Coordinates of N, CA and C in Angstrom, one line a residue:
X233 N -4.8 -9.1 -28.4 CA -6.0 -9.9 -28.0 C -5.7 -10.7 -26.7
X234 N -5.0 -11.3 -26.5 CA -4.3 -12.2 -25.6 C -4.0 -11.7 -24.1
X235 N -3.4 -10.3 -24.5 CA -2.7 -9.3 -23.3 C -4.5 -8.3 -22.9
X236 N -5.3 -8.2 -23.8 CA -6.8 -8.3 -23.3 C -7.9 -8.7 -22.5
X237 N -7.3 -10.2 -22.7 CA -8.7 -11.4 -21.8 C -7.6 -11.2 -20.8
X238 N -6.5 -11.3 -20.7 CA -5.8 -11.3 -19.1 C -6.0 -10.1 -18.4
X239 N -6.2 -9.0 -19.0 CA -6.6 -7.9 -18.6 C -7.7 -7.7 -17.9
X240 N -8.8 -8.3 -18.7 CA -10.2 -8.6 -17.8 C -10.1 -9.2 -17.1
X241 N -9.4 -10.4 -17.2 CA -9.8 -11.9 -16.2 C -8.9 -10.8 -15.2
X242 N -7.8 -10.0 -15.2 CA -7.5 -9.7 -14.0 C -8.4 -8.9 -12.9
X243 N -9.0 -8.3 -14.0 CA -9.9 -6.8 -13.6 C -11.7 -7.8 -13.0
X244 N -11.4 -9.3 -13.3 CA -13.1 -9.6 -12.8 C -12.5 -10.1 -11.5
X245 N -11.0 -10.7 -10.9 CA -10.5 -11.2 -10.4 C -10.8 -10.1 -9.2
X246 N -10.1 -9.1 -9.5 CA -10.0 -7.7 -8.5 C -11.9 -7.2 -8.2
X247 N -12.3 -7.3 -8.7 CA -13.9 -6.9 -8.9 C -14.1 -8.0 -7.8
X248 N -14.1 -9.3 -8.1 CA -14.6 -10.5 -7.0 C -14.4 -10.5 -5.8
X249 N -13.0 -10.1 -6.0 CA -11.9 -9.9 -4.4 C -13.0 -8.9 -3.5
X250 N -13.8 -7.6 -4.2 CA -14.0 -6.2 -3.7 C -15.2 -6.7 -2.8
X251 N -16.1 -7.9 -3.8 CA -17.1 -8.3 -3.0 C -17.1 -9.6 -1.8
X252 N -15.9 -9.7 -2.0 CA -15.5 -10.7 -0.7 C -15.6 -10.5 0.4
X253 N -15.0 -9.1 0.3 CA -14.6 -8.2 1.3 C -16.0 -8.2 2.2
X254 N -17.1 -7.5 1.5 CA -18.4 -7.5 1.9 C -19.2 -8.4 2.6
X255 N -18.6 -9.9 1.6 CA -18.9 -11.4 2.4 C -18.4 -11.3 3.2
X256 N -17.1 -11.5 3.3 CA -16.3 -11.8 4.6 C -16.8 -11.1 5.9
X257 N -17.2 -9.4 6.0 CA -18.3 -8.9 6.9 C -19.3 -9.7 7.6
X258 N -19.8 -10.2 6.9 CA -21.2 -10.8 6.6 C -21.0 -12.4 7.1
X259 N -20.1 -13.2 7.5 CA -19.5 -14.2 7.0 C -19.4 -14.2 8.9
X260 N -18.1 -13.2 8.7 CA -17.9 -13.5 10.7 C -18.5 -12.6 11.6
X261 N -19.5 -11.5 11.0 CA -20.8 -11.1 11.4 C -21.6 -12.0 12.6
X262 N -21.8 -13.2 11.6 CA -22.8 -14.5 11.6 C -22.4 -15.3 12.3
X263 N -21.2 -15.1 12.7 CA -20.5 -16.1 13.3 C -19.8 -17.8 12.5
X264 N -20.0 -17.7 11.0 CA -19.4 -18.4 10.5 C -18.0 -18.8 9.9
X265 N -17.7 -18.4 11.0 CA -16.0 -18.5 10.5 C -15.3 -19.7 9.8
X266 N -15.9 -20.7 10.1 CA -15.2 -21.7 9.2 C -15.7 -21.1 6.9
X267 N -17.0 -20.3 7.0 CA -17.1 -20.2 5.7 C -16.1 -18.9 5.3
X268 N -15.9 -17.7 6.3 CA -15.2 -16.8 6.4 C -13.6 -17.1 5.7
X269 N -13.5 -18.2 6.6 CA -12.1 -19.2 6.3 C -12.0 -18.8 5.2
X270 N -12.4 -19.7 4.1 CA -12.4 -19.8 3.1 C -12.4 -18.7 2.1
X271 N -13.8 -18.0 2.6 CA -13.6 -16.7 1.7 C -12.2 -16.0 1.8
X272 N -11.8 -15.8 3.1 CA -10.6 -14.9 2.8 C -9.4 -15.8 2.0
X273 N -9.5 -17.2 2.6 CA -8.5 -17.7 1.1 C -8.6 -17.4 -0.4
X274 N -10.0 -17.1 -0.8 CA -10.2 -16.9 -2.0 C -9.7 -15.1 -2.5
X275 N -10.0 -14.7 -1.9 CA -9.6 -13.2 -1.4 C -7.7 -13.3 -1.9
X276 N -7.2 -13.8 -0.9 CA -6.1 -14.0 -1.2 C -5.4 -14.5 -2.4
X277 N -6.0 -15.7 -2.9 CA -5.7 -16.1 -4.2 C -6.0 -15.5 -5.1
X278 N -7.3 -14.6 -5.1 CA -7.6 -13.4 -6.4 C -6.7 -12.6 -6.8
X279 N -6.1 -12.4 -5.1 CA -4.9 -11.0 -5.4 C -3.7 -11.5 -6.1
X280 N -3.2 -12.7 -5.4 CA -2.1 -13.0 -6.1 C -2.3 -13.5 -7.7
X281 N -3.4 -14.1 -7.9 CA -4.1 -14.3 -9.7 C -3.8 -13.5 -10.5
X282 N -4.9 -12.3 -9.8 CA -5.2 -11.0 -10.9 C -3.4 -10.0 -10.8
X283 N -2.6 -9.9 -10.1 CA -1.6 -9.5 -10.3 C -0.3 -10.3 -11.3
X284 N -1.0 -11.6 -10.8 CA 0.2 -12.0 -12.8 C -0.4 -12.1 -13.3
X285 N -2.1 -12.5 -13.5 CA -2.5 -12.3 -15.0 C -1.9 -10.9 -15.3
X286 N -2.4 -9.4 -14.8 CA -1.9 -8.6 -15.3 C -0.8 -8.2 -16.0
X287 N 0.3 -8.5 -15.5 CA 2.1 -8.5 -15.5 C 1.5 -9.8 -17.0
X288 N 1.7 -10.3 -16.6 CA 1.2 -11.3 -17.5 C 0.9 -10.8 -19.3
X289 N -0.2 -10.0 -18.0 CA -0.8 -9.3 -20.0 C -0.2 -8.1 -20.4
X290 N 0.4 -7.7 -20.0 CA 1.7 -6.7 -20.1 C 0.8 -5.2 -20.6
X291 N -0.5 -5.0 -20.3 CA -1.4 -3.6 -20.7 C -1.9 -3.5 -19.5
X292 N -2.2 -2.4 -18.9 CA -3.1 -1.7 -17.6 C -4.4 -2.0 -17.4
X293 N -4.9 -2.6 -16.5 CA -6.2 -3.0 -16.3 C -7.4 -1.5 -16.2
X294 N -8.2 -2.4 -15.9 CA -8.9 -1.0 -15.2 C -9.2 -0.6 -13.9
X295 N -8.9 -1.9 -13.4 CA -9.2 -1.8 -12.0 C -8.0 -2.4 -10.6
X296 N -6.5 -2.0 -11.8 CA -5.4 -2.5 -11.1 C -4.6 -1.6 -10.4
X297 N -5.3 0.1 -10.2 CA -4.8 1.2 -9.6 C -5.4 1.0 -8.3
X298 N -6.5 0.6 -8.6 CA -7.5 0.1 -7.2 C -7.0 -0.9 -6.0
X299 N -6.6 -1.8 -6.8 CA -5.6 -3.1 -6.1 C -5.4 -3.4 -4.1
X300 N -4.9 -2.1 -3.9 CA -4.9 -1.8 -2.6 C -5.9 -1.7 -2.0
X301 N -6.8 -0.5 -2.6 CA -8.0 0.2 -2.0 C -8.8 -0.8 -1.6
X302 N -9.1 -1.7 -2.5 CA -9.8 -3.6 -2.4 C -9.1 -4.3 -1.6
X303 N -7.7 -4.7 -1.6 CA -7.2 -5.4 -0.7 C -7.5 -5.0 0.9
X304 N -7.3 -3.4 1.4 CA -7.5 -2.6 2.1 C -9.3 -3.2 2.9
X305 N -9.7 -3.1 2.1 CA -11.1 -3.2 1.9 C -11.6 -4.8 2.2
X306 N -10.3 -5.6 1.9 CA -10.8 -7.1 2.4 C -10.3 -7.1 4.2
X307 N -9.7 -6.4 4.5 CA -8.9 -6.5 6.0 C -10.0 -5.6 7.1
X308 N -10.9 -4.6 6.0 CA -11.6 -3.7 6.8 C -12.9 -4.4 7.0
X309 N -13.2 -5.2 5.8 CA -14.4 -6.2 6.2 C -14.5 -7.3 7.7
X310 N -13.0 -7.6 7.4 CA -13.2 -8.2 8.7 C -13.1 -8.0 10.0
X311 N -12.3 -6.6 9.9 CA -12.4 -6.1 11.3 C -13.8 -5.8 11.7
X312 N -15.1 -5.2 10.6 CA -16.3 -4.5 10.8 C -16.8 -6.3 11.2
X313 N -16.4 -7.5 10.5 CA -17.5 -8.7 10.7 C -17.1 -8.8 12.2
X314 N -15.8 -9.0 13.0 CA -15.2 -9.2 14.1 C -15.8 -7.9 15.7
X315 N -16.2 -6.9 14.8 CA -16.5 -6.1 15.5 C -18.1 -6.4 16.1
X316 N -18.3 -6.4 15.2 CA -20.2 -6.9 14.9 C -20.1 -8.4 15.7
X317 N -19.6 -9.3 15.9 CA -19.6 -10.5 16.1 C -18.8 -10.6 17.6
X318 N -18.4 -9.5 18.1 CA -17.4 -9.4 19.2 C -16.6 -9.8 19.6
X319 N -15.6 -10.5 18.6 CA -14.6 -11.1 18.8 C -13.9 -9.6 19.0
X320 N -13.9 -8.6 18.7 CA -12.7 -7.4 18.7 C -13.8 -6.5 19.0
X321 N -13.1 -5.5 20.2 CA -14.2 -4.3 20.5 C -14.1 -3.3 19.3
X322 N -15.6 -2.7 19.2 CA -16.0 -1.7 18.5 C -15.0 -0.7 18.5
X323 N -14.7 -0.5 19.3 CA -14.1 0.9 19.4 C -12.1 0.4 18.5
X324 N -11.8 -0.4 19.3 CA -10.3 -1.1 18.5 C -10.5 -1.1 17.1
X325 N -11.3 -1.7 16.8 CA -12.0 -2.3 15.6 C -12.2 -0.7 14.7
X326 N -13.1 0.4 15.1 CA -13.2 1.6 14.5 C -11.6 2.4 14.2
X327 N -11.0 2.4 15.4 CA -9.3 3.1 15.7 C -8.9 2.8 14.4
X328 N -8.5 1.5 14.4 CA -7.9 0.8 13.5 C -8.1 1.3 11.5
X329 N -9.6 1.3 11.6 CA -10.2 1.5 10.4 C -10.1 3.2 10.0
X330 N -10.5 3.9 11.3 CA -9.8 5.0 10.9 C -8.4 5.8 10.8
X331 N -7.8 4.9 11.4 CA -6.4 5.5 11.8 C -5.8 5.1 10.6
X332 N -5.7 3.4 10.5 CA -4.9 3.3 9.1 C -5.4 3.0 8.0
X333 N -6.8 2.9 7.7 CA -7.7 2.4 6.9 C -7.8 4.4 6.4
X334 N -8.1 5.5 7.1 CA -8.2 6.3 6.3 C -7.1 7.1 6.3
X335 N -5.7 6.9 7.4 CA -4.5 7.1 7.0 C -3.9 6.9 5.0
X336 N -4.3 5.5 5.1 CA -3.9 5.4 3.7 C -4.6 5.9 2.6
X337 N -5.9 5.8 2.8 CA -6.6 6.7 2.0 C -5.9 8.3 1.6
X338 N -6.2 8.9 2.8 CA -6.0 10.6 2.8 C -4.2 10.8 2.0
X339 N -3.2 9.4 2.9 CA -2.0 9.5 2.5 C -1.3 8.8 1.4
X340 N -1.9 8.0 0.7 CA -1.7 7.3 0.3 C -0.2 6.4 -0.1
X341 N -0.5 6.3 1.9 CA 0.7 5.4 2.4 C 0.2 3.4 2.1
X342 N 1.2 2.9 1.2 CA 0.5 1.9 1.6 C 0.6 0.8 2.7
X343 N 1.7 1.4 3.3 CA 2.2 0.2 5.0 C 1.3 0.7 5.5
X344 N 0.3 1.6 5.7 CA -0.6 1.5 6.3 C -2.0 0.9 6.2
X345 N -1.7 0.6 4.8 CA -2.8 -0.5 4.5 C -2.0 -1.8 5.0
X346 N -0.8 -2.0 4.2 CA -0.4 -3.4 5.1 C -0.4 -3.7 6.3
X347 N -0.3 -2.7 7.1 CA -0.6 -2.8 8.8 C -1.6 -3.3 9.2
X348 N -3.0 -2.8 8.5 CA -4.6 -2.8 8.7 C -4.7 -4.3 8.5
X349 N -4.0 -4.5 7.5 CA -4.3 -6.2 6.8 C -4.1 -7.0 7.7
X350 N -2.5 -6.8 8.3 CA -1.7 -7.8 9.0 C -2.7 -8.1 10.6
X351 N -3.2 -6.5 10.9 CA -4.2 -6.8 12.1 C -5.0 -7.3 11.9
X352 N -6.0 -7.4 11.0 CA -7.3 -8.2 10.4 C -6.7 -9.4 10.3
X353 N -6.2 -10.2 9.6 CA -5.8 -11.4 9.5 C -5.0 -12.0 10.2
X354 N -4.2 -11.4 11.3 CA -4.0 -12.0 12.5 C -4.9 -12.2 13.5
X355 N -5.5 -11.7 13.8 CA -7.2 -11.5 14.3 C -8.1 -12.2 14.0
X356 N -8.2 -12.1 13.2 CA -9.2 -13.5 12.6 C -8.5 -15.1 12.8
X357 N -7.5 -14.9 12.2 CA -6.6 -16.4 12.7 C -6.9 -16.6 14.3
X358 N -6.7 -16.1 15.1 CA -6.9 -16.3 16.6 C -8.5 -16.5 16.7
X359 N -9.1 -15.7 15.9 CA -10.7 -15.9 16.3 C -11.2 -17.4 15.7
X360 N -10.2 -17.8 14.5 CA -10.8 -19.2 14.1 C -9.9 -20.0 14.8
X361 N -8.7 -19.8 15.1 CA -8.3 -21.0 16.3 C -9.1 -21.3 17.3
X362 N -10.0 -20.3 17.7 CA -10.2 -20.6 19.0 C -12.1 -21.5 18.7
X363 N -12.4 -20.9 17.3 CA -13.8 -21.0 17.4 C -14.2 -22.0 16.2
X364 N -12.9 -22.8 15.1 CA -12.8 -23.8 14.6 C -11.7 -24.2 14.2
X365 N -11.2 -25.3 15.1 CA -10.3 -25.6 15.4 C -10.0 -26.6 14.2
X366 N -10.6 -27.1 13.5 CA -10.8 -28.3 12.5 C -10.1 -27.5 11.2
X367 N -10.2 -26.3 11.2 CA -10.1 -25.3 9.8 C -8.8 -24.4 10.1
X368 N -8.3 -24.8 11.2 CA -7.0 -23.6 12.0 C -6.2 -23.5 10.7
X369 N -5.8 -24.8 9.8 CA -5.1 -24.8 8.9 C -5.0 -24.3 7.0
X370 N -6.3 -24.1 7.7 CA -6.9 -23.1 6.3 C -5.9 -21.8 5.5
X371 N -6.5 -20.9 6.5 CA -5.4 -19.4 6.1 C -4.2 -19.5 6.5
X372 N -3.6 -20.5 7.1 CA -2.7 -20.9 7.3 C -1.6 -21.9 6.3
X373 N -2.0 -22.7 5.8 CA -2.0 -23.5 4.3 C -1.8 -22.5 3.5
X374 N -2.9 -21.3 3.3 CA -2.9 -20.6 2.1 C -1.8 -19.8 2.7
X375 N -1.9 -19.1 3.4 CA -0.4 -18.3 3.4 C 1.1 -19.1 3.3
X376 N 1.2 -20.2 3.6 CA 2.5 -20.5 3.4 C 2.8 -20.9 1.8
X377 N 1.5 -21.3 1.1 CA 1.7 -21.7 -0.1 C 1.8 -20.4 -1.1
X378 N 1.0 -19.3 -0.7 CA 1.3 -18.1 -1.0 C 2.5 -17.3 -1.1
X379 N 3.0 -17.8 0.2 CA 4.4 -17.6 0.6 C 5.5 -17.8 -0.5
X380 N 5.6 -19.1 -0.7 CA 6.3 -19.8 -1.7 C 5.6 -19.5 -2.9
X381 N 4.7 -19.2 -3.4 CA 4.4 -19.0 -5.1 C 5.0 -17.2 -5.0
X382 N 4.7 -16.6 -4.2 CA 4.9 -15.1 -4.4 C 6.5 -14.6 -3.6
X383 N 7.2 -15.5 -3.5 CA 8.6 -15.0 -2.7 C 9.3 -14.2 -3.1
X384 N 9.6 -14.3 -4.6 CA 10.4 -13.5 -5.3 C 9.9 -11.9 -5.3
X385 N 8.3 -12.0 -5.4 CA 8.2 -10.5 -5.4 C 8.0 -9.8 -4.4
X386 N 7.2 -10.6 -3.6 CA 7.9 -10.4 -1.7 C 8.9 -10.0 -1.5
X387 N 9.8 -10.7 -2.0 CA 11.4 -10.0 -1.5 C 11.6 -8.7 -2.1
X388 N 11.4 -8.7 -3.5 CA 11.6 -7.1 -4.6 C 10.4 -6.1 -4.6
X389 N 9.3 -6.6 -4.1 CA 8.6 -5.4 -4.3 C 7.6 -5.2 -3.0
X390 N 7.2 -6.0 -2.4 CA 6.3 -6.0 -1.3 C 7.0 -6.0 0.1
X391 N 7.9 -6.2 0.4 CA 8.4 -5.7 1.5 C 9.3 -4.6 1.3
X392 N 10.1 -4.2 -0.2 CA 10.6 -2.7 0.2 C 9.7 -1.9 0.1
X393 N 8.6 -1.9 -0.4 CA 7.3 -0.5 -0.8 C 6.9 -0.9 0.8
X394 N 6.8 -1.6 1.5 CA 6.6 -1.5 3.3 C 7.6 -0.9 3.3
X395 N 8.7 -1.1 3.6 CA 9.8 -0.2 4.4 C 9.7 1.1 4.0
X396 N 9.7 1.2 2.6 CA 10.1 2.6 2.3 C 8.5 3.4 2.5
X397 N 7.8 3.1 2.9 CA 6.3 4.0 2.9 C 6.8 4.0 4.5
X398 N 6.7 3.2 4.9 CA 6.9 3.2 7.0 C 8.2 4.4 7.1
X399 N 9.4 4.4 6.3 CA 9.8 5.2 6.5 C 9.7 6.5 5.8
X400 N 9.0 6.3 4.9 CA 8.2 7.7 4.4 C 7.3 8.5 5.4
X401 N 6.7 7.7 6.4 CA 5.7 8.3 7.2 C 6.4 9.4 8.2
X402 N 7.6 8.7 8.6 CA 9.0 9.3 9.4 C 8.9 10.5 9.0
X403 N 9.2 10.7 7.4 CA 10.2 12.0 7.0 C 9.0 12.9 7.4
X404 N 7.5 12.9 6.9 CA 6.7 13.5 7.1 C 6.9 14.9 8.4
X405 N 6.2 15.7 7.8 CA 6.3 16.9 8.7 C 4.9 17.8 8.9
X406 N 4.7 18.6 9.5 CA 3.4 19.0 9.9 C 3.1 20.9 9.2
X407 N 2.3 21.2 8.2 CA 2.4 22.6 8.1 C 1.7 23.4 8.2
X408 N 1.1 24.2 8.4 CA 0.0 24.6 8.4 C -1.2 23.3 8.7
X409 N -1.5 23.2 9.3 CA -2.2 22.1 10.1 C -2.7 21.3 9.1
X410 N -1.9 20.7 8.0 CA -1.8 19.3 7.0 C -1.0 18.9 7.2
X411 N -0.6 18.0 7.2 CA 0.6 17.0 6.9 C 1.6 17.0 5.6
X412 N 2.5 17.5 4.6 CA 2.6 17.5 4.0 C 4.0 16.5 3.5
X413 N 4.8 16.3 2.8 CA 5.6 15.4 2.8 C 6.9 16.2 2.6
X414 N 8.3 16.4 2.9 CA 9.1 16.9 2.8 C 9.8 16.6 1.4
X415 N 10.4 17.4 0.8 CA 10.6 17.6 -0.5 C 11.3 16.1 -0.7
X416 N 11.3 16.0 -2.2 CA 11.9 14.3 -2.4 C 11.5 13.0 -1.5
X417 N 10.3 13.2 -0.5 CA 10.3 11.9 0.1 C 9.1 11.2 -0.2
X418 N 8.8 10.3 0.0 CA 7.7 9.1 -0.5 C 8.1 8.4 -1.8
X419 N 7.1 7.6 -2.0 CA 7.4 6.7 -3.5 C 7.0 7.9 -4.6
X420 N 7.6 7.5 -5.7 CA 7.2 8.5 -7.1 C 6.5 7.5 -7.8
X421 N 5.2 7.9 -8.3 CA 4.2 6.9 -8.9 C 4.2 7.3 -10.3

């Protein structure tokens, strides 16, 4: 029963995150980046929530395969609100969404979602430095506190599944005009 409501609460956590993403569009679209701010802190803290509730509830959610595809999905929002709002040209802003946004998709590499992220939210951080300077400390706060609540698994699981996907992209080879992966290489899921 127990390992259930954590299951949901993780799975409404991941669900919220998905529609953030959408806000967040919509948010620096408008040019409101101080409320943007905030949404992507909440964005942030959903992911890190709903992944120990899960762990937590020691049973499979329903919507914790997704995890990425949403996270993915909160970095793409902001490139499309940044694009729309001109802080980042259309065309960078598109590259970006299709190159690693459907890189990861098609490959399901996930440094290439992390890449997409790291540009989106470095991006935005410079677009709210520049455009509310009162709130610079916002996603900034939240990442360092993030930092420190999520270190340990940062160290064991989120930065080697980056290395080893970035270097999974490496082994990659070309065959018949697909991409396919050379025998034994990538993560085994």
């Amino acid at each position: 029963m127990h390992g259930a409501i954590l299951a949901r609460t993780a799975d409404t956590l991941t669900l919220a995150r998905a529609l953030l993403a959408a806000a967040l569009a919509g948010a620096v679209a408008a040019e409101r980046v101080g409320i943007a701010a905030w949404l992507l802190v909440a964005a942030w803290c959903s992911d890190a929530a709903d992944g120990r509730l899960a762990r937590a509830g020691r049973q499979p959610t329903r919507l914790g395969r997704h995890d990425l595809v949403i996270d993915t999905a909160v970095g793409v929002g902001l490139l499309v609100g940044m694009a729309l709002s001109g802080h980042v040209p259309v065309l960078a802003a598109a590259g970006l969404i299709v190159l690693l946004g459907g890189g990861f998709l098609a490959l399901g590499n996930a440094a290439l979602s992390m890449a997409l992220q790291a540009v989106a939210y470095a991006s935005f951080i410079v677009v709210l430095w520049r455009a509310a300077p009162t709130l610079r400390w916002v996603p900034v706060s939240a990442v360092l506190a993030l930092f420190v609540l999520e270190f340990r698994r940062l160290i064991a699981v989120t930065i080697p599944t980056f290395l080893a996907d970035l270097a999974a992209l490496g082994r990659r080879r070309h065959t018949n005009g697909f991409i396919r992966p050379r025998h034994g290489a990538g993560r085994q899921e």
